[in-house]
Short mmCIF file of C-alpha atoms in Angstrom, two decimals:
data_model
loop_
_atom_site.label_atom_id
_atom_site.label_comp_id
_atom_site.label_asym_id
_atom_site.label_seq_id
_atom_site.Cartn_x
_atom_site.Cartn_y
_atom_site.Cartn_z
CA UNK W 294 -19.04 -16.91 -9.38
CA UNK W 295 -20.40 -13.61 -6.79
CA UNK W 296 -21.47 -10.21 -8.40
CA UNK W 297 -18.98 -7.42 -7.39
CA UNK W 298 -21.74 -4.68 -6.49
CA UNK W 299 -19.64 -0.53 -6.79
CA UNK W 300 -21.15 2.84 -4.95
CA UNK W 301 -19.27 5.87 -4.92
CA UNK W 302 -19.33 7.23 -0.96
CA UNK W 303 -21.91 9.47 -0.31
CA UNK W 304 -19.81 12.78 1.51
CA UNK W 305 -22.33 12.28 4.02
CA UNK W 306 -25.49 13.04 2.52
CA UNK W 307 -27.55 11.78 5.01
CA UNK W 308 -25.36 12.21 8.18
CA UNK W 309 -27.96 10.45 10.56
CA UNK W 310 -27.69 6.83 8.96
CA UNK W 311 -27.86 4.31 11.13
CA UNK W 312 -26.20 0.66 10.23
CA UNK W 313 -26.16 -2.31 12.65
CA UNK W 314 -23.14 -4.93 11.23
CA UNK W 315 -23.98 -7.81 13.07
CA UNK W 316 -22.93 -11.67 13.84
CA UNK W 317 -19.28 -10.04 12.76
CA UNK W 318 -15.97 -11.55 14.18
CA UNK W 319 -14.63 -7.70 15.54
CA UNK W 320 -11.23 -7.80 14.64
CA UNK W 321 -9.06 -4.78 15.86
CA UNK W 322 -4.78 -5.74 15.21
CA UNK W 323 -3.83 -2.10 17.26
CA UNK W 324 -6.30 -3.43 20.59
CA UNK W 325 -5.97 -7.03 19.62
CA UNK W 326 -9.85 -7.25 20.04
CA UNK W 327 -11.13 -10.79 18.06
CA UNK W 328 -14.37 -11.82 19.10
CA UNK W 329 -18.15 -12.08 18.10
CA UNK W 330 -20.03 -8.57 18.46
CA UNK W 331 -21.89 -6.17 16.49
CA UNK W 332 -20.52 -2.50 15.34
CA UNK W 333 -23.13 0.81 14.81
CA UNK W 334 -22.27 3.12 12.26
CA UNK W 335 -23.73 7.01 12.22
CA UNK W 336 -23.15 8.77 9.07
CA UNK W 337 -19.18 8.68 9.04
CA UNK W 338 -18.31 7.55 12.33
CA UNK W 339 -18.11 4.27 14.25
CA UNK W 340 -20.52 5.12 17.23
CA UNK W 341 -20.67 1.87 19.07
CA UNK W 342 -19.26 -2.13 19.13
CA UNK W 343 -18.55 -4.99 21.05
CA UNK W 344 -19.88 -8.34 22.05
CA UNK W 345 -23.55 -7.23 23.30
CA UNK W 346 -24.12 -4.52 21.18
CA UNK W 347 -27.52 -6.06 20.16
CA UNK W 348 -27.85 -9.05 22.00
CA UNK W 349 -31.97 -8.49 22.38
CA UNK W 350 -32.41 -7.35 18.37
CA UNK W 351 -31.88 -4.14 16.52
CA UNK W 352 -34.18 -1.20 17.02
CA UNK W 353 -36.55 -0.34 13.52
CA UNK W 354 -34.66 2.72 11.97
CA UNK W 355 -31.82 1.35 11.54
CA UNK W 356 -29.87 -0.72 8.53
CA UNK W 357 -28.87 -3.69 9.09
CA UNK W 358 -25.77 -5.84 7.45
CA UNK W 359 -25.11 -9.35 9.02
CA UNK W 360 -21.26 -10.14 8.73
CA UNK W 361 -21.90 -13.81 8.58
CA UNK W 362 -19.17 -14.57 11.46
CA UNK W 363 -16.55 -13.23 8.97
CA UNK W 364 -13.77 -10.88 10.33
CA UNK W 365 -14.89 -7.07 10.48
CA UNK W 366 -11.70 -5.25 10.62
CA UNK W 367 -10.81 -1.55 10.06
CA UNK W 368 -10.29 -0.53 6.49
CA UNK W 369 -6.96 -1.74 5.22
CA UNK W 370 -3.95 0.94 4.00
CA UNK W 371 -2.07 0.68 1.19
CA UNK W 372 0.43 3.54 1.78
CA UNK W 373 2.07 3.35 -2.05
CA UNK W 374 0.31 3.18 -5.37
CA UNK W 375 0.30 4.97 -8.75
CA UNK W 376 -2.83 6.01 -9.79
CA UNK W 377 -1.39 7.84 -13.12
CA UNK W 378 -3.68 10.37 -13.13
CA UNK W 379 -3.02 13.98 -14.16
CA UNK W 380 -0.94 12.66 -17.39
CA UNK W 381 -1.16 9.33 -18.32
CA UNK W 382 -5.12 8.05 -17.73
CA UNK W 383 -4.57 5.17 -19.96
CA UNK W 384 -2.89 3.07 -17.78
CA UNK W 385 -4.81 4.07 -14.53
CA UNK W 386 -7.37 6.96 -13.48
CA UNK W 387 -8.33 7.92 -9.13
CA UNK W 388 -11.73 6.51 -10.30
CA UNK W 389 -10.58 3.01 -11.72
CA UNK W 390 -7.68 2.61 -9.26
CA UNK W 391 -9.68 3.75 -6.19
CA UNK W 392 -12.34 0.86 -7.63
CA UNK W 393 -9.66 -1.97 -7.81
CA UNK W 394 -8.22 -0.54 -4.07
CA UNK W 395 -12.18 -0.68 -2.70
CA UNK W 396 -11.94 -4.48 -4.69
CA UNK W 397 -9.19 -5.49 -2.21
CA UNK W 398 -10.35 -3.91 1.47
CA UNK W 399 -8.58 -1.48 0.74
CA UNK W 400 -10.21 1.99 2.06
CA UNK W 401 -7.01 4.97 2.21
CA UNK W 402 -4.29 4.94 -0.12
CA UNK W 403 -0.89 7.35 -0.64
CA UNK W 404 -0.89 7.89 -3.99
CA UNK W 405 2.92 8.60 -5.84
CA UNK W 406 3.47 12.23 -7.22
CA UNK W 407 5.62 10.71 -10.49
CA UNK W 408 2.37 12.18 -12.32
CA UNK W 409 2.63 14.69 -15.35
CA UNK W 410 2.64 17.29 -13.84
CA UNK W 411 4.62 15.85 -10.93
CA UNK W 412 2.66 16.50 -7.42
CA UNK W 413 4.97 19.37 -6.57
CA UNK W 414 2.50 22.79 -6.27
CA UNK W 415 -0.07 22.81 -4.38
CA UNK W 416 -2.42 23.17 -7.33
CA UNK W 417 -1.73 19.63 -8.43
CA UNK W 418 -2.40 18.02 -4.89
CA UNK W 419 -5.70 20.50 -4.96
CA UNK W 420 -5.97 18.82 -8.18
CA UNK W 421 -6.05 15.06 -6.75
CA UNK W 422 -8.03 16.02 -3.69
CA UNK W 423 -10.63 17.44 -5.76
CA UNK W 424 -11.05 14.23 -8.56
CA UNK W 425 -11.28 11.86 -5.34
CA UNK W 426 -13.73 13.64 -3.91
CA UNK W 427 -15.20 13.79 -7.06
CA UNK W 428 -14.46 9.98 -8.55
CA UNK W 429 -12.99 7.95 -6.04
CA UNK W 430 -14.26 4.77 -4.14
CA UNK W 431 -12.05 5.53 -0.95
CA UNK W 432 -9.79 7.97 0.61
CA UNK W 433 -6.67 9.65 -1.50
CA UNK W 434 -3.54 11.01 0.08
CA UNK W 435 -1.29 12.21 -1.79
CA UNK W 436 2.73 12.15 -1.19
CA UNK W 437 4.29 15.28 -2.70
CA UNK W 438 8.01 15.14 -4.27
CA UNK W 439 11.06 15.85 -2.51
CA UNK W 440 12.73 17.85 -5.13
CA UNK W 441 10.98 20.37 -7.70
CA UNK W 442 10.58 18.17 -11.06
CA UNK W 443 11.48 15.46 -9.01
CA UNK W 444 15.16 16.56 -10.54
CA UNK W 445 16.99 15.74 -7.30
CA UNK W 446 18.33 19.15 -6.93
CA UNK W 447 16.11 21.45 -5.64
CA UNK W 448 13.32 20.90 -2.66
CA UNK W 449 9.54 21.68 -3.43
CA UNK W 450 7.91 24.03 -0.75
CA UNK W 451 7.58 21.25 1.67
CA UNK W 452 5.30 23.85 3.90
CA UNK W 453 3.18 24.92 1.46
CA UNK W 454 2.38 21.30 0.53
CA UNK W 455 2.08 19.65 3.98
CA UNK W 456 -0.87 22.61 4.56
CA UNK W 457 -2.47 21.61 1.29
CA UNK W 458 -2.74 18.41 2.57
CA UNK W 459 0.40 15.94 1.11
CA UNK W 460 1.51 13.17 3.97
CA UNK W 461 4.66 13.20 3.36
CA UNK W 462 7.12 13.64 0.52
CA UNK W 463 8.86 11.27 -1.80
CA UNK W 464 10.81 11.34 -4.96
CA UNK W 465 9.20 7.94 -5.82
CA UNK W 466 11.34 5.84 -8.13
CA UNK W 467 14.06 8.42 -8.85
CA UNK W 468 16.04 8.40 -5.49
CA UNK W 469 17.82 11.57 -4.30
CA UNK W 470 21.01 10.46 -5.34
CA UNK W 471 22.37 13.98 -4.07
CA UNK W 472 23.13 13.51 -0.26
CA UNK W 473 22.74 17.34 0.26
CA UNK W 474 18.95 17.74 -1.23
CA UNK W 475 18.30 14.52 1.27
CA UNK W 476 19.90 16.44 4.38
CA UNK W 477 18.28 19.23 3.67
CA UNK W 478 14.87 17.56 3.51
CA UNK W 479 14.86 15.50 6.20
CA UNK W 480 16.00 18.42 7.79
CA UNK W 481 13.27 20.95 7.15
CA UNK W 482 10.85 18.21 7.57
CA UNK W 483 11.89 17.05 10.98
CA UNK W 484 9.01 18.80 13.50
CA UNK W 485 6.38 18.17 10.63
CA UNK W 486 5.58 14.47 11.53
CA UNK W 487 5.63 13.21 8.26
CA UNK W 488 8.17 10.85 6.50
CA UNK W 489 10.94 11.49 3.57
CA UNK W 490 10.13 8.35 1.85
CA UNK W 491 13.52 6.95 -0.59
CA UNK W 492 13.15 4.35 -3.35
CA UNK W 493 16.29 3.30 -2.19
CA UNK W 494 18.57 2.83 -5.22
CA UNK W 495 22.55 3.89 -5.91
CA UNK W 496 21.81 4.76 -9.42
CA UNK W 497 25.59 4.11 -9.90
CA UNK W 498 25.26 0.33 -8.66
CA UNK W 499 22.44 -0.39 -10.37
CA UNK W 500 23.20 0.84 -13.89
CA UNK W 501 20.33 0.45 -15.77
CA UNK W 502 20.23 -3.03 -14.87
CA UNK W 503 16.81 -5.63 -15.66
CA UNK W 504 16.32 -7.60 -12.95
CA UNK W 505 18.57 -9.21 -9.89
CA UNK W 506 21.80 -9.92 -10.11
CA UNK W 507 22.40 -13.44 -9.71
CA UNK W 508 22.76 -16.51 -11.96
CA UNK W 509 19.83 -16.19 -13.15
CA UNK W 510 20.43 -12.90 -15.01
CA UNK W 511 23.47 -14.13 -15.62
CA UNK W 512 21.80 -17.16 -17.56
CA UNK W 513 19.21 -14.83 -19.15
CA UNK W 514 22.38 -12.47 -20.45
CA UNK W 515 20.56 -9.06 -18.61
CA UNK W 516 22.05 -6.83 -16.57
CA UNK W 517 22.03 -7.27 -12.91
CA UNK W 518 21.10 -5.21 -10.08
CA UNK W 519 22.81 -5.75 -7.30
CA UNK W 520 21.65 -5.90 -3.10
CA UNK W 521 24.66 -3.17 -2.50
CA UNK W 522 22.48 -0.76 -4.82
CA UNK W 523 19.70 -0.49 -2.33
CA UNK W 524 21.73 -1.59 1.45
CA UNK W 525 24.20 1.76 0.54
CA UNK W 526 21.34 3.98 -0.09
CA UNK W 527 19.85 2.81 2.63
CA UNK W 528 22.85 3.10 4.66
CA UNK W 529 23.73 6.04 4.03
CA UNK W 530 20.59 7.34 4.36
CA UNK W 531 20.12 6.75 8.15
CA UNK W 532 23.23 8.22 8.92
CA UNK W 533 21.36 11.72 7.31
CA UNK W 534 18.70 10.71 9.56
CA UNK W 535 20.48 10.40 12.59
CA UNK W 536 22.35 13.75 11.66
CA UNK W 537 19.20 15.49 11.56
CA UNK W 538 16.88 14.17 13.55
CA UNK W 539 14.25 13.73 10.62
CA UNK W 540 11.73 10.71 9.76
CA UNK W 541 12.96 8.42 7.15
CA UNK W 542 10.93 5.69 5.37
CA UNK W 543 12.03 3.03 2.95
CA UNK W 544 9.56 2.27 0.26
CA UNK W 545 9.70 -1.44 -0.97
CA UNK W 546 12.91 -2.41 0.61
CA UNK W 547 13.74 -6.14 -0.53
CA UNK W 548 17.15 -6.96 0.23
CA UNK W 549 18.21 -8.79 3.46
CA UNK W 550 21.23 -5.94 3.94
CA UNK W 551 18.71 -2.87 3.74
CA UNK W 552 16.34 -4.45 6.22
CA UNK W 553 19.34 -5.24 8.75
CA UNK W 554 20.46 -1.69 8.68
CA UNK W 555 16.42 -0.30 9.23
CA UNK W 556 16.84 -3.16 12.12
CA UNK W 557 19.77 -1.73 13.64
CA UNK W 558 18.74 1.97 12.72
CA UNK W 559 15.46 1.21 15.07
CA UNK W 560 17.34 -0.59 17.94
CA UNK W 561 19.10 3.33 18.03
CA UNK W 562 15.82 4.61 18.84
CA UNK W 563 16.01 6.59 15.02
CA UNK W 564 13.12 7.45 13.33
CA UNK W 565 12.78 4.99 10.78
CA UNK W 566 10.37 3.23 9.32
CA UNK W 567 10.02 1.02 6.13
CA UNK W 568 7.28 -1.42 3.75
CA UNK W 569 7.71 -4.25 1.97
CA UNK W 570 5.19 -5.42 -1.26
CA UNK W 571 3.68 -9.13 -1.22
CA UNK W 572 5.51 -9.83 -4.71
CA UNK W 573 8.59 -9.30 -2.49
CA UNK W 574 7.54 -12.31 0.28
CA UNK W 575 6.31 -14.37 -2.36
CA UNK W 576 7.92 -14.68 -5.87
CA UNK W 577 12.14 -14.74 -6.18
CA UNK W 578 13.83 -13.74 -8.92
CA UNK W 579 13.30 -17.29 -10.72
CA UNK W 580 9.57 -15.77 -11.88
CA UNK W 581 11.33 -13.53 -13.90
CA UNK W 582 12.13 -17.06 -15.94
CA UNK W 583 8.24 -17.96 -16.36
CA UNK W 584 6.48 -14.27 -16.23
CA UNK W 585 8.95 -12.35 -17.98
CA UNK W 586 8.03 -8.66 -18.17
CA UNK W 587 5.22 -9.34 -15.75
CA UNK W 588 7.27 -9.63 -13.75
CA UNK W 589 9.51 -6.94 -14.09
CA UNK W 590 9.87 -4.68 -11.10
CA UNK W 591 12.42 -2.09 -8.98
CA UNK W 592 13.46 -2.96 -7.01
CA UNK W 593 13.55 -6.63 -9.01
CA UNK W 594 12.86 -9.39 -7.10
CA UNK W 595 15.39 -11.17 -5.23
CA UNK W 596 17.33 -14.24 -4.24
CA UNK W 597 15.14 -16.40 -2.03
CA UNK W 598 17.48 -15.44 0.94
CA UNK W 599 16.13 -12.08 0.44
CA UNK W 600 12.05 -13.46 0.46
CA UNK W 601 13.33 -14.66 3.60
CA UNK W 602 14.51 -11.73 5.04
CA UNK W 603 11.41 -9.93 4.35
CA UNK W 604 9.45 -12.29 6.08
CA UNK W 605 11.61 -12.54 8.70
CA UNK W 606 11.71 -8.34 8.93
CA UNK W 607 7.25 -8.48 8.86
CA UNK W 608 7.32 -10.77 11.31
CA UNK W 609 9.87 -9.43 14.06
CA UNK W 610 8.72 -5.77 12.97
CA UNK W 611 11.35 -4.68 11.53
CA UNK W 612 9.26 -3.94 8.72
CA UNK W 613 6.48 -1.63 9.66
CA UNK W 614 3.80 -1.85 6.54
CA UNK W 615 2.86 -3.55 3.75
CA UNK W 616 2.34 -1.90 0.30
CA UNK W 617 1.57 -3.15 -2.88
CA UNK W 618 3.44 -0.20 -5.19
CA UNK W 619 0.54 -0.69 -7.14
CA UNK W 620 2.13 0.37 -10.88
CA UNK W 621 -0.48 -0.04 -13.70
CA UNK W 622 0.94 -0.33 -17.05
CA UNK W 623 -0.63 -0.70 -20.39
CA UNK W 624 0.25 -4.17 -22.48
CA UNK W 625 2.27 -1.95 -25.22
CA UNK W 626 4.44 -0.93 -22.30
CA UNK W 627 4.80 -4.64 -21.12
CA UNK W 628 4.57 -6.89 -23.79
CA UNK W 629 8.11 -5.96 -25.06
CA UNK W 630 11.77 -6.62 -24.90
CA UNK W 631 12.95 -7.17 -20.98
CA UNK W 632 15.00 -4.15 -21.08
CA UNK W 633 12.51 -2.03 -22.84
CA UNK W 634 9.53 -2.94 -20.65
CA UNK W 635 8.27 -0.92 -17.65
CA UNK W 636 8.83 -1.77 -14.29
CA UNK W 637 6.04 -2.90 -11.41
CA UNK W 638 3.00 -4.47 -11.11
CA UNK W 639 -0.54 -4.32 -9.65
CA UNK W 640 -1.38 -5.08 -6.50
CA UNK W 641 -4.10 -3.29 -5.39
CA UNK W 642 -6.78 -6.03 -5.60
CA UNK W 643 -3.97 -8.85 -3.96
CA UNK W 644 -2.44 -7.54 -1.55
CA UNK W 645 -4.80 -8.95 0.78
CA UNK W 646 -5.39 -12.64 -0.49
CA UNK W 647 -1.23 -12.63 -1.04
CA UNK W 648 -0.57 -11.45 2.36
CA UNK W 649 -2.92 -13.56 4.41
CA UNK W 650 -0.63 -16.58 2.83
CA UNK W 651 1.36 -15.42 6.16
CA UNK W 652 -0.83 -16.23 8.62
CA UNK W 653 -2.81 -19.22 6.45
CA UNK W 654 1.09 -20.88 6.22
CA UNK W 655 1.88 -20.46 9.84
CA UNK W 656 4.43 -18.23 9.65
CA UNK W 657 2.68 -14.89 11.46
CA UNK W 658 -0.24 -14.75 13.71
CA UNK W 659 -3.13 -12.67 11.87
CA UNK W 660 -2.67 -9.98 14.19
CA UNK W 661 0.63 -9.31 13.33
CA UNK W 662 -0.61 -9.88 9.20
CA UNK W 663 -3.50 -7.25 9.90
CA UNK W 664 -1.16 -5.21 11.74
CA UNK W 665 1.15 -4.13 8.92
CA UNK W 666 -2.25 -3.11 6.27
CA UNK W 667 -4.17 -1.40 9.15
CA UNK W 668 -2.67 1.00 12.06
CA UNK W 669 1.00 0.76 10.95
CA UNK W 670 0.74 1.97 7.88
CA UNK W 671 -1.48 4.83 9.19
CA UNK W 672 1.33 5.63 11.45
CA UNK W 673 3.75 6.12 8.97
CA UNK W 674 1.83 9.25 6.92
CA UNK W 675 0.52 9.77 10.49
CA UNK W 676 -3.37 9.56 9.43
CA UNK W 677 -6.09 9.00 11.95
CA UNK W 678 -7.15 5.44 10.52
CA UNK W 679 -6.99 1.71 10.64
CA UNK W 680 -8.23 1.26 14.01
CA UNK W 681 -11.36 0.39 15.53
CA UNK W 682 -12.47 3.08 17.84
CA UNK W 683 -15.56 5.44 19.01
CA UNK W 684 -16.23 8.21 17.03
CA UNK W 685 -13.51 6.98 14.48
CA UNK W 686 -14.08 7.47 11.12
CA UNK W 687 -16.17 4.40 9.56
CA UNK W 688 -14.01 2.95 6.88
CA UNK W 689 -14.10 -0.46 7.47
CA UNK W 690 -13.87 -4.16 5.64
CA UNK W 691 -15.60 -7.48 5.90
CA UNK W 692 -13.26 -10.31 5.86
CA UNK W 693 -14.16 -13.80 4.16
CA UNK W 694 -10.97 -15.62 6.03
CA UNK W 695 -11.09 -18.96 4.47
CA UNK W 696 -12.73 -19.36 0.81
CA UNK W 697 -10.26 -19.93 -1.58
CA UNK W 698 -9.58 -18.68 -5.55
CA UNK W 699 -7.97 -18.70 -8.11
CA UNK W 700 -6.44 -14.65 -9.19
CA UNK W 701 -7.38 -13.84 -12.93
CA UNK W 702 -6.27 -10.82 -13.83
CA UNK W 703 -8.83 -10.15 -16.32
CA UNK W 704 -11.48 -9.91 -13.56
CA UNK W 705 -9.60 -6.61 -12.11
CA UNK W 706 -11.74 -3.27 -11.13
CA UNK W 707 -7.95 -1.55 -12.53
CA UNK W 708 -7.76 -1.12 -15.98
CA UNK W 709 -4.33 -2.43 -16.18
CA UNK W 710 -3.42 -6.38 -16.03
CA UNK W 711 0.05 -6.82 -15.09
CA UNK W 712 0.32 -9.69 -12.57
CA UNK W 713 2.55 -12.58 -12.41
CA UNK W 714 0.10 -13.67 -10.49
CA UNK W 715 -2.65 -15.48 -13.18
CA UNK W 716 -3.94 -18.28 -11.80
CA UNK W 717 -2.60 -18.07 -8.01
CA UNK W 718 -4.42 -19.77 -5.97
CA UNK W 719 -4.88 -17.70 -2.56
CA UNK W 720 -7.70 -17.69 0.40
CA UNK W 721 -9.17 -14.95 1.73
CA UNK W 722 -10.90 -12.23 0.52
CA UNK W 723 -12.51 -8.82 1.23
CA UNK W 724 -16.33 -9.81 0.77
CA UNK W 725 -17.31 -5.94 1.86
CA UNK W 726 -15.35 -1.86 2.02
CA UNK W 727 -16.77 0.71 3.51
CA UNK W 728 -15.76 4.45 3.30
CA UNK W 729 -17.15 6.74 5.85
CA UNK W 730 -19.90 4.68 6.36
CA UNK W 731 -20.87 3.71 2.92
CA UNK W 732 -20.09 0.71 1.08
CA UNK W 733 -18.52 1.26 -2.02
CA UNK W 734 -18.12 -2.24 -2.32
CA UNK W 735 -20.04 -5.80 -1.80
CA UNK W 736 -19.16 -9.49 -3.04
CA UNK W 737 -22.59 -11.08 -2.99
#
């Protein structure tokens, strides 16, 4: 078995360092670039790339990385992760979560604000950035909370939080039930280029449920979460988006009805985006019977028609991004009865191979799959990433597209192992992750 190697980024300790990536399949989803060639980084930036670069050999004084014909792409983004720090470091830390991201080829993450304390104050945003600089293998960009304490009653000091570095606002798994608060948040941030991201769930309809409402929930005797709980909230928020002119983003969309609502909003020209998680286009509610609590998540795994609707949403561009909702939990939080188990699975190390199944199975072109993990999520949170341009930050991923392997959670870099994909056969993986010109992960 190949051995992984890790190294924290140097943060410009050597701004003149030059690295040549040769024998690469240069692949940039945004521009459509897909050709053999080479790429040069100097310090933290991409200096040059193309099919003729180093055609006469690499000059002395330049480090050489042989990509051996594999894809060299802009680094992946995952714009919904939970790193649990501060407050729940027994489940994950910025250090371990970012290491997990590096294994998955992810160079930038957007972390959720449901920490302890909540990211609702500039001091907590500053803490996240400081800890990331000290301990993170990848770029960490925090969301801040929409409401103080994520209680849904009073909006946070959004202007100050944006100045401190928040890339958007969300109350994460606690939907903003008060339409007046949601309207105020959308209106306040309208001109700032950041999204208001909603976990779309009408709590009066989901009402403490622990899985999708349907035949499986009835068979298991578990309370069901109807599709309407998601769709009603998405429809309400789209109306508020049209009213305010704000930017609205649906986290982990999972139902055919909600996807149709977003599709209609996009056709009207509204500033509405959404993301989907790999488990929602890979698994259905049937998995709950076999994997039980390791398949419990919110929103829950849905029916086959919803799984297909997620795929169609990715195919036609209604769904902008693939994001994992990486949610690490300790075993004590999962190995309990279904109604008591925590929601969520870890996903950073499985996002790329599970998403590549859409390409390998002939469902989507490789360019479209990679777009949903590079420049499109970068555009959602408005960060300069996910594109291969001269002068751009050298956040890159080398991908072995065709290697077949079995997912083994026991080998995860994450502190947590809660994945329903144990022994799942996949094809393709990241074999090198570069952040700011530094290799932070390689598989040799």
